[in-house]
Amino acid sequence: MAEITPDPIMRIALGFMAAKHLFVASAIGLFEQLAAGPATLEELAAKCGVPRRTLGISADAMASLGLVERDGDRYRNSPTAMAFLSGGGGADLRPMLRFFDRISYSLWLNLENAMRVGEGERQFHRFSDEQQQIFSAGVEAFSAGAAAALAANYDFGQHRRVLDVGGGTGSFLIPILRRYPTLRGTLFELPGACAVARQRLAGVPEGARITVVEGDVFQDKLPDGHDVLIVANTVHVLSAAHNLELLKKMRAHAAVGARLLLVDLWMDPSHTQPPAAPLMSGEFLVISGEGQAYGEDTADEWLAQTGWRKLERRPLAGPPSVIIAEAA
Ligand SMILES: C[S@@+](CC[C@H](N)C(=O)[O-])C[C@H]1O[C@@H](n2cnc3c(N)ncnc32)[C@H](O)[C@@H]1O
């Protein structure tokens, strides 16, 4: 019989230390400074502007987690850190780490209370300008892989106008419109997120084909005239009752045959897969006050109740997948 040890508990309990070490290593520029090549602690300390002793604590923690490799007295980025944390072009997860560190980390202090009372506090309407920037950039970094996969794997050539409800900074619209040069887009968002989206869209050519509309999906009219509607990573910030209201409202707005694309961390019937989803349920609860990750089975019930006919669910990059439905 295999020996039962406390190791799994210790590994999980130390997880918050691993995460915080990672946020700080990224914040002080450890991976960025190693982008040019291996360096000693002395060299790194000077480049990061951090005392050698505490830089050593950070570098050794990252080495123990496999994000930095050590060869004698020199440290270098692991291939994963080089690809996603060094700022060397391509996918960059540093804005997501910044969001988790600067916004989520302190919100998780509210998790126990939210669990006990059944809801948390809604943060979206109370972000400062700086927090909104950090949140929106972090979500965009989180969404980048799934957004690129949706643009590549779903045929938007059959559509003319796409509406992205809760569209963030245009994380989905930008790669989709980049691939489909005649497609036009509308981004519907709360005012704070719209301010960041306008800045972001002003810097890319696709921005000229995207109209930004400020509004609250539960208070305001949705923009008309779209034949494909996206809701990406927004179902999980809403309660079941709000999702039913949203899907009903979108169906009332859509012509028969219009497509609905629901991108989220849809869970399997056991609600344990993909593993990121049940963990991130806590994040969605503390940041929105009412959200959580949902199962595909739950989405199926909502769609059937609100006049949408489900066509399929397709995997995207990483944990998110897309449920494709049609206005019946
Ligand atoms: C997790 S973000 C997803 C952003 C983007 N769709 C993406 O996947 O990168 C959820 C977004 O929903 C927006 N949101 C939340 N409640 C909303 C509401 N009542 N009306 C409009 N947008 C809302 C938030 O401002 C936030 O940008």
Short mmCIF file of N, CA and C in Angstrom, two decimals, residues 91-235:
data_model
loop_
_atom_site.label_atom_id
_atom_site.label_comp_id
_atom_site.label_asym_id
_atom_site.label_seq_id
_atom_site.Cartn_x
_atom_site.Cartn_y
_atom_site.Cartn_z
N ALA A 91 3.58 36.16 -26.95
CA ALA A 91 2.65 36.15 -25.82
C ALA A 91 3.35 36.68 -24.56
N ASP A 92 2.66 37.52 -23.84
CA ASP A 92 3.25 38.13 -22.63
C ASP A 92 2.24 38.00 -21.49
N LEU A 93 2.59 37.16 -20.51
CA LEU A 93 1.66 36.94 -19.39
C LEU A 93 1.93 37.87 -18.21
N ARG A 94 2.90 38.78 -18.35
CA ARG A 94 3.20 39.67 -17.21
C ARG A 94 2.02 40.55 -16.81
N PRO A 95 1.21 41.08 -17.76
CA PRO A 95 0.04 41.86 -17.32
C PRO A 95 -0.97 41.05 -16.52
N MET A 96 -1.08 39.74 -16.84
CA MET A 96 -1.99 38.89 -16.06
C MET A 96 -1.46 38.71 -14.63
N LEU A 97 -0.14 38.51 -14.50
CA LEU A 97 0.44 38.37 -13.16
C LEU A 97 0.24 39.65 -12.37
N ARG A 98 0.38 40.78 -13.05
CA ARG A 98 0.22 42.09 -12.39
C ARG A 98 -1.21 42.23 -11.87
N PHE A 99 -2.17 41.84 -12.69
CA PHE A 99 -3.59 41.88 -12.30
C PHE A 99 -3.82 40.98 -11.08
N PHE A 100 -3.32 39.74 -11.14
CA PHE A 100 -3.52 38.83 -10.00
C PHE A 100 -2.88 39.41 -8.74
N ASP A 101 -1.70 40.02 -8.90
CA ASP A 101 -0.97 40.54 -7.74
C ASP A 101 -1.62 41.80 -7.17
N ARG A 102 -1.89 42.76 -8.06
CA ARG A 102 -2.32 44.09 -7.61
C ARG A 102 -3.80 44.16 -7.28
N ILE A 103 -4.62 43.27 -7.89
CA ILE A 103 -6.06 43.35 -7.66
C ILE A 103 -6.60 42.08 -6.98
N SER A 104 -6.34 40.92 -7.61
CA SER A 104 -6.96 39.69 -7.09
C SER A 104 -6.43 39.29 -5.72
N TYR A 105 -5.12 39.42 -5.53
CA TYR A 105 -4.51 38.88 -4.30
C TYR A 105 -5.21 39.41 -3.05
N SER A 106 -5.46 40.70 -3.02
CA SER A 106 -6.11 41.24 -1.81
C SER A 106 -7.60 40.89 -1.79
N LEU A 107 -8.22 40.75 -2.96
CA LEU A 107 -9.65 40.40 -2.98
C LEU A 107 -9.89 39.00 -2.41
N TRP A 108 -8.89 38.12 -2.56
CA TRP A 108 -9.06 36.75 -2.03
C TRP A 108 -9.15 36.74 -0.50
N LEU A 109 -8.77 37.83 0.15
CA LEU A 109 -8.97 37.91 1.61
C LEU A 109 -10.46 37.85 1.93
N ASN A 110 -11.30 38.17 0.94
CA ASN A 110 -12.76 38.17 1.16
C ASN A 110 -13.39 36.81 0.85
N LEU A 111 -12.57 35.83 0.44
CA LEU A 111 -13.17 34.57 -0.03
C LEU A 111 -14.00 33.87 1.06
N GLU A 112 -13.45 33.80 2.27
CA GLU A 112 -14.18 33.07 3.31
C GLU A 112 -15.53 33.73 3.57
N ASN A 113 -15.51 35.04 3.67
CA ASN A 113 -16.79 35.72 3.93
C ASN A 113 -17.78 35.51 2.78
N ALA A 114 -17.26 35.59 1.54
CA ALA A 114 -18.14 35.39 0.38
C ALA A 114 -18.74 33.98 0.40
N MET A 115 -17.93 32.99 0.76
CA MET A 115 -18.42 31.60 0.85
C MET A 115 -19.52 31.50 1.90
N ARG A 116 -19.26 32.16 3.04
CA ARG A 116 -20.22 32.01 4.14
C ARG A 116 -21.54 32.71 3.86
N VAL A 117 -21.48 33.87 3.25
CA VAL A 117 -22.73 34.62 3.05
C VAL A 117 -23.36 34.33 1.68
N GLY A 118 -22.60 33.67 0.78
CA GLY A 118 -23.18 33.29 -0.51
C GLY A 118 -22.95 34.28 -1.62
N GLU A 119 -22.27 35.36 -1.33
CA GLU A 119 -21.92 36.33 -2.39
C GLU A 119 -20.79 37.22 -1.91
N GLY A 120 -20.14 37.88 -2.87
CA GLY A 120 -19.06 38.81 -2.55
C GLY A 120 -19.48 40.22 -2.89
N GLU A 121 -18.47 41.09 -3.04
CA GLU A 121 -18.76 42.48 -3.38
C GLU A 121 -18.40 42.73 -4.83
N ARG A 122 -19.25 43.46 -5.53
CA ARG A 122 -19.05 43.71 -6.94
C ARG A 122 -17.95 44.76 -7.11
N GLN A 123 -16.90 44.41 -7.82
CA GLN A 123 -15.76 45.32 -7.95
C GLN A 123 -15.79 46.18 -9.21
N PHE A 124 -16.46 45.70 -10.27
CA PHE A 124 -16.31 46.35 -11.58
C PHE A 124 -16.64 47.84 -11.57
N HIS A 125 -17.64 48.23 -10.79
CA HIS A 125 -18.05 49.63 -10.83
C HIS A 125 -17.19 50.51 -9.92
N ARG A 126 -16.30 49.89 -9.16
CA ARG A 126 -15.54 50.71 -8.20
C ARG A 126 -14.04 50.73 -8.48
N PHE A 127 -13.60 50.22 -9.62
CA PHE A 127 -12.17 50.29 -9.96
C PHE A 127 -11.75 51.75 -10.12
N SER A 128 -10.57 52.09 -9.56
CA SER A 128 -9.96 53.38 -9.90
C SER A 128 -9.49 53.28 -11.35
N ASP A 129 -9.09 54.43 -11.94
CA ASP A 129 -8.59 54.39 -13.32
C ASP A 129 -7.40 53.45 -13.43
N GLU A 130 -6.51 53.52 -12.43
CA GLU A 130 -5.31 52.67 -12.47
C GLU A 130 -5.69 51.19 -12.36
N GLN A 131 -6.62 50.87 -11.46
CA GLN A 131 -7.05 49.47 -11.31
C GLN A 131 -7.72 48.96 -12.59
N GLN A 132 -8.52 49.86 -13.22
CA GLN A 132 -9.19 49.45 -14.45
C GLN A 132 -8.17 49.10 -15.53
N GLN A 133 -7.11 49.93 -15.63
CA GLN A 133 -6.05 49.66 -16.60
C GLN A 133 -5.40 48.30 -16.32
N ILE A 134 -5.09 48.06 -15.03
CA ILE A 134 -4.41 46.81 -14.66
C ILE A 134 -5.33 45.62 -14.93
N PHE A 135 -6.61 45.76 -14.54
CA PHE A 135 -7.57 44.68 -14.74
C PHE A 135 -7.73 44.37 -16.23
N SER A 136 -8.00 45.42 -17.02
CA SER A 136 -8.29 45.20 -18.44
C SER A 136 -7.08 44.61 -19.18
N ALA A 137 -5.88 45.13 -18.87
CA ALA A 137 -4.67 44.60 -19.53
C ALA A 137 -4.43 43.15 -19.09
N GLY A 138 -4.70 42.87 -17.81
CA GLY A 138 -4.51 41.50 -17.30
C GLY A 138 -5.46 40.52 -17.94
N VAL A 139 -6.73 40.92 -18.09
CA VAL A 139 -7.71 40.04 -18.72
C VAL A 139 -7.35 39.82 -20.18
N GLU A 140 -6.88 40.88 -20.84
CA GLU A 140 -6.50 40.73 -22.25
C GLU A 140 -5.37 39.70 -22.39
N ALA A 141 -4.40 39.76 -21.47
CA ALA A 141 -3.28 38.79 -21.52
C ALA A 141 -3.80 37.37 -21.25
N PHE A 142 -4.72 37.25 -20.29
CA PHE A 142 -5.31 35.94 -19.99
C PHE A 142 -6.05 35.38 -21.20
N SER A 143 -6.75 36.26 -21.93
CA SER A 143 -7.63 35.84 -23.03
C SER A 143 -6.90 35.63 -24.35
N ALA A 144 -5.66 36.08 -24.45
CA ALA A 144 -5.00 36.15 -25.77
C ALA A 144 -4.97 34.80 -26.51
N GLY A 145 -4.65 33.73 -25.79
CA GLY A 145 -4.55 32.43 -26.45
C GLY A 145 -5.89 31.97 -26.99
N ALA A 146 -6.94 32.09 -26.17
CA ALA A 146 -8.28 31.67 -26.60
C ALA A 146 -8.78 32.55 -27.73
N ALA A 147 -8.47 33.85 -27.66
CA ALA A 147 -8.93 34.78 -28.71
C ALA A 147 -8.29 34.43 -30.05
N ALA A 148 -6.99 34.15 -30.03
CA ALA A 148 -6.31 33.77 -31.27
C ALA A 148 -6.89 32.47 -31.81
N ALA A 149 -7.18 31.53 -30.91
CA ALA A 149 -7.72 30.23 -31.35
C ALA A 149 -9.12 30.39 -31.93
N LEU A 150 -9.94 31.26 -31.33
CA LEU A 150 -11.29 31.46 -31.87
C LEU A 150 -11.21 32.08 -33.27
N ALA A 151 -10.33 33.08 -33.42
CA ALA A 151 -10.18 33.72 -34.73
C ALA A 151 -9.74 32.70 -35.78
N ALA A 152 -8.91 31.75 -35.36
CA ALA A 152 -8.38 30.78 -36.32
C ALA A 152 -9.35 29.62 -36.57
N ASN A 153 -10.17 29.27 -35.59
CA ASN A 153 -10.95 28.02 -35.68
C ASN A 153 -12.42 28.20 -35.99
N TYR A 154 -12.93 29.42 -35.92
CA TYR A 154 -14.35 29.63 -36.24
C TYR A 154 -14.42 30.47 -37.52
N ASP A 155 -15.31 30.10 -38.42
CA ASP A 155 -15.40 30.79 -39.72
C ASP A 155 -16.25 32.05 -39.61
N PHE A 156 -15.59 33.17 -39.37
CA PHE A 156 -16.31 34.45 -39.31
C PHE A 156 -16.60 34.98 -40.71
N GLY A 157 -16.12 34.26 -41.73
CA GLY A 157 -16.37 34.68 -43.11
C GLY A 157 -17.86 34.64 -43.46
N GLN A 158 -18.65 33.90 -42.70
CA GLN A 158 -20.09 33.81 -42.95
C GLN A 158 -20.84 35.00 -42.31
N HIS A 159 -20.13 35.88 -41.61
CA HIS A 159 -20.79 36.98 -40.89
C HIS A 159 -20.35 38.35 -41.41
N ARG A 160 -21.19 39.35 -41.10
CA ARG A 160 -20.89 40.73 -41.50
C ARG A 160 -20.51 41.60 -40.31
N ARG A 161 -21.31 41.42 -39.20
CA ARG A 161 -21.07 42.31 -38.06
C ARG A 161 -21.09 41.50 -36.76
N VAL A 162 -20.09 41.72 -35.95
CA VAL A 162 -19.94 40.96 -34.71
C VAL A 162 -20.07 41.90 -33.50
N LEU A 163 -20.90 41.49 -32.55
CA LEU A 163 -21.06 42.25 -31.30
C LEU A 163 -20.38 41.47 -30.18
N ASP A 164 -19.48 42.13 -29.44
CA ASP A 164 -18.82 41.48 -28.30
C ASP A 164 -19.33 42.15 -27.02
N VAL A 165 -20.15 41.40 -26.28
CA VAL A 165 -20.76 41.92 -25.05
C VAL A 165 -19.82 41.66 -23.88
N GLY A 166 -19.44 42.73 -23.16
CA GLY A 166 -18.41 42.58 -22.12
C GLY A 166 -17.08 42.34 -22.81
N GLY A 167 -16.85 43.09 -23.87
CA GLY A 167 -15.72 42.82 -24.79
C GLY A 167 -14.36 43.26 -24.30
N GLY A 168 -14.27 43.80 -23.07
CA GLY A 168 -12.97 44.18 -22.51
C GLY A 168 -12.28 45.23 -23.37
N THR A 169 -11.02 44.96 -23.72
CA THR A 169 -10.23 45.91 -24.50
C THR A 169 -10.30 45.61 -25.99
N GLY A 170 -11.14 44.63 -26.35
CA GLY A 170 -11.15 44.18 -27.75
C GLY A 170 -10.27 42.95 -27.91
N SER A 171 -10.07 42.24 -26.79
CA SER A 171 -9.17 41.07 -26.83
C SER A 171 -9.59 40.05 -27.87
N PHE A 172 -10.89 39.90 -28.07
CA PHE A 172 -11.38 38.96 -29.10
C PHE A 172 -11.58 39.66 -30.45
N LEU A 173 -12.15 40.87 -30.41
CA LEU A 173 -12.46 41.54 -31.68
C LEU A 173 -11.19 41.82 -32.50
N ILE A 174 -10.10 42.21 -31.84
CA ILE A 174 -8.90 42.59 -32.61
C ILE A 174 -8.37 41.41 -33.44
N PRO A 175 -8.09 40.25 -32.81
CA PRO A 175 -7.56 39.15 -33.66
C PRO A 175 -8.58 38.65 -34.68
N ILE A 176 -9.87 38.72 -34.35
CA ILE A 176 -10.89 38.25 -35.31
C ILE A 176 -10.94 39.18 -36.53
N LEU A 177 -11.01 40.49 -36.27
CA LEU A 177 -11.09 41.44 -37.40
C LEU A 177 -9.78 41.48 -38.20
N ARG A 178 -8.67 41.17 -37.51
CA ARG A 178 -7.38 41.13 -38.23
C ARG A 178 -7.42 40.04 -39.30
N ARG A 179 -8.08 38.94 -38.97
CA ARG A 179 -8.16 37.80 -39.90
C ARG A 179 -9.24 37.98 -40.96
N TYR A 180 -10.27 38.79 -40.63
CA TYR A 180 -11.41 38.97 -41.56
C TYR A 180 -11.53 40.47 -41.89
N PRO A 181 -10.89 40.90 -42.96
CA PRO A 181 -10.73 42.34 -43.23
C PRO A 181 -12.02 43.09 -43.59
N THR A 182 -13.12 42.36 -43.89
CA THR A 182 -14.35 43.10 -44.22
C THR A 182 -15.34 43.07 -43.05
N LEU A 183 -15.03 42.31 -42.02
CA LEU A 183 -15.92 42.20 -40.86
C LEU A 183 -15.88 43.51 -40.04
N ARG A 184 -17.03 43.90 -39.49
CA ARG A 184 -17.08 45.07 -38.62
C ARG A 184 -17.48 44.61 -37.21
N GLY A 185 -17.05 45.35 -36.20
CA GLY A 185 -17.31 44.91 -34.84
C GLY A 185 -17.87 46.01 -33.96
N THR A 186 -18.62 45.59 -32.94
CA THR A 186 -19.08 46.52 -31.90
C THR A 186 -18.69 45.95 -30.55
N LEU A 187 -18.07 46.79 -29.74
CA LEU A 187 -17.65 46.37 -28.40
C LEU A 187 -18.57 47.04 -27.40
N PHE A 188 -19.30 46.24 -26.62
CA PHE A 188 -20.23 46.77 -25.63
C PHE A 188 -19.63 46.51 -24.24
N GLU A 189 -19.48 47.56 -23.45
CA GLU A 189 -18.79 47.43 -22.16
C GLU A 189 -19.24 48.50 -21.18
N LEU A 190 -18.94 48.28 -19.93
CA LEU A 190 -19.13 49.30 -18.89
C LEU A 190 -18.20 50.49 -19.21
N PRO A 191 -18.57 51.70 -18.76
CA PRO A 191 -17.79 52.89 -19.14
C PRO A 191 -16.30 52.81 -18.81
N GLY A 192 -15.93 52.31 -17.64
CA GLY A 192 -14.51 52.26 -17.26
C GLY A 192 -13.72 51.41 -18.23
N ALA A 193 -14.26 50.26 -18.59
CA ALA A 193 -13.56 49.36 -19.53
C ALA A 193 -13.52 49.98 -20.92
N CYS A 194 -14.59 50.73 -21.28
CA CYS A 194 -14.60 51.38 -22.61
C CYS A 194 -13.46 52.38 -22.74
N ALA A 195 -13.15 53.09 -21.64
CA ALA A 195 -12.07 54.09 -21.70
C ALA A 195 -10.75 53.40 -22.06
N VAL A 196 -10.49 52.22 -21.46
CA VAL A 196 -9.25 51.49 -21.77
C VAL A 196 -9.33 50.94 -23.19
N ALA A 197 -10.52 50.45 -23.57
CA ALA A 197 -10.67 49.87 -24.92
C ALA A 197 -10.39 50.92 -25.99
N ARG A 198 -10.90 52.14 -25.78
CA ARG A 198 -10.68 53.19 -26.80
C ARG A 198 -9.18 53.44 -27.00
N GLN A 199 -8.44 53.52 -25.89
CA GLN A 199 -6.98 53.71 -25.99
C GLN A 199 -6.34 52.56 -26.76
N ARG A 200 -6.72 51.37 -26.39
CA ARG A 200 -6.11 50.17 -27.00
C ARG A 200 -6.43 50.11 -28.49
N LEU A 201 -7.71 50.40 -28.84
CA LEU A 201 -8.15 50.27 -30.24
C LEU A 201 -7.56 51.37 -31.11
N ALA A 202 -7.23 52.52 -30.49
CA ALA A 202 -6.64 53.62 -31.26
C ALA A 202 -5.26 53.22 -31.79
N GLY A 203 -4.64 52.23 -31.15
CA GLY A 203 -3.28 51.84 -31.53
C GLY A 203 -3.19 50.70 -32.52
N VAL A 204 -4.34 50.18 -32.99
CA VAL A 204 -4.29 49.06 -33.95
C VAL A 204 -5.19 49.37 -35.15
N PRO A 205 -4.82 48.92 -36.36
CA PRO A 205 -5.62 49.25 -37.54
C PRO A 205 -7.06 48.73 -37.45
N GLU A 206 -7.25 47.59 -36.79
CA GLU A 206 -8.61 47.01 -36.68
C GLU A 206 -9.54 47.93 -35.91
N GLY A 207 -8.98 48.80 -35.08
CA GLY A 207 -9.79 49.72 -34.27
C GLY A 207 -10.72 50.58 -35.13
N ALA A 208 -10.31 50.86 -36.36
CA ALA A 208 -11.12 51.71 -37.25
C ALA A 208 -12.42 51.02 -37.64
N ARG A 209 -12.48 49.69 -37.50
CA ARG A 209 -13.71 48.95 -37.86
C ARG A 209 -14.50 48.54 -36.62
N ILE A 210 -14.13 49.08 -35.46
CA ILE A 210 -14.81 48.69 -34.21
C ILE A 210 -15.47 49.91 -33.58
N THR A 211 -16.77 49.79 -33.31
CA THR A 211 -17.50 50.85 -32.61
C THR A 211 -17.57 50.46 -31.13
N VAL A 212 -17.22 51.41 -30.27
CA VAL A 212 -17.28 51.15 -28.83
C VAL A 212 -18.57 51.75 -28.28
N VAL A 213 -19.38 50.93 -27.63
CA VAL A 213 -20.65 51.40 -27.07
C VAL A 213 -20.64 51.18 -25.56
N GLU A 214 -20.82 52.27 -24.82
CA GLU A 214 -20.85 52.17 -23.35
C GLU A 214 -22.21 51.72 -22.88
N GLY A 215 -22.25 50.83 -21.91
CA GLY A 215 -23.54 50.45 -21.36
C GLY A 215 -23.40 49.33 -20.36
N ASP A 216 -24.51 49.10 -19.65
CA ASP A 216 -24.62 47.99 -18.71
C ASP A 216 -25.64 47.04 -19.31
N VAL A 217 -25.26 45.79 -19.51
CA VAL A 217 -26.17 44.85 -20.20
C VAL A 217 -27.53 44.72 -19.52
N PHE A 218 -27.58 45.03 -18.24
CA PHE A 218 -28.86 44.86 -17.53
C PHE A 218 -29.67 46.15 -17.45
N GLN A 219 -29.05 47.26 -17.84
CA GLN A 219 -29.75 48.55 -17.77
C GLN A 219 -30.04 49.12 -19.16
N ASP A 220 -29.18 48.80 -20.10
CA ASP A 220 -29.20 49.52 -21.39
C ASP A 220 -29.54 48.60 -22.55
N LYS A 221 -29.97 49.26 -23.63
CA LYS A 221 -30.30 48.54 -24.87
C LYS A 221 -29.00 48.03 -25.51
N LEU A 222 -29.06 46.83 -26.08
CA LEU A 222 -27.89 46.32 -26.80
C LEU A 222 -27.88 46.90 -28.22
N PRO A 223 -26.71 47.14 -28.77
CA PRO A 223 -26.63 47.66 -30.15
C PRO A 223 -27.23 46.67 -31.15
N ASP A 224 -27.91 47.22 -32.17
CA ASP A 224 -28.63 46.40 -33.17
C ASP A 224 -27.73 45.96 -34.32
N GLY A 225 -28.27 45.01 -35.11
CA GLY A 225 -27.75 44.74 -36.45
C GLY A 225 -26.53 43.84 -36.53
N HIS A 226 -26.41 42.88 -35.62
CA HIS A 226 -25.25 41.99 -35.65
C HIS A 226 -25.70 40.56 -35.94
N ASP A 227 -24.89 39.84 -36.72
CA ASP A 227 -25.28 38.45 -37.02
C ASP A 227 -24.45 37.42 -36.28
N VAL A 228 -23.50 37.90 -35.46
CA VAL A 228 -22.80 36.99 -34.55
C VAL A 228 -22.49 37.75 -33.26
N LEU A 229 -22.82 37.11 -32.14
CA LEU A 229 -22.69 37.76 -30.83
C LEU A 229 -21.70 36.94 -29.99
N ILE A 230 -20.72 37.64 -29.40
CA ILE A 230 -19.73 36.97 -28.55
C ILE A 230 -19.95 37.39 -27.10
N VAL A 231 -19.88 36.43 -26.20
CA VAL A 231 -19.80 36.73 -24.77
C VAL A 231 -18.60 35.94 -24.26
N ALA A 232 -17.49 36.60 -24.02
CA ALA A 232 -16.25 35.89 -23.67
C ALA A 232 -15.84 36.21 -22.24
N ASN A 233 -15.68 35.18 -21.45
CA ASN A 233 -15.21 35.33 -20.07
C ASN A 233 -16.06 36.32 -19.28
N THR A 234 -17.31 36.41 -19.63
CA THR A 234 -18.21 37.35 -18.95
C THR A 234 -19.36 36.60 -18.27
N VAL A 235 -19.75 35.44 -18.84
CA VAL A 235 -20.73 34.58 -18.16
C VAL A 235 -20.24 34.29 -16.73
#
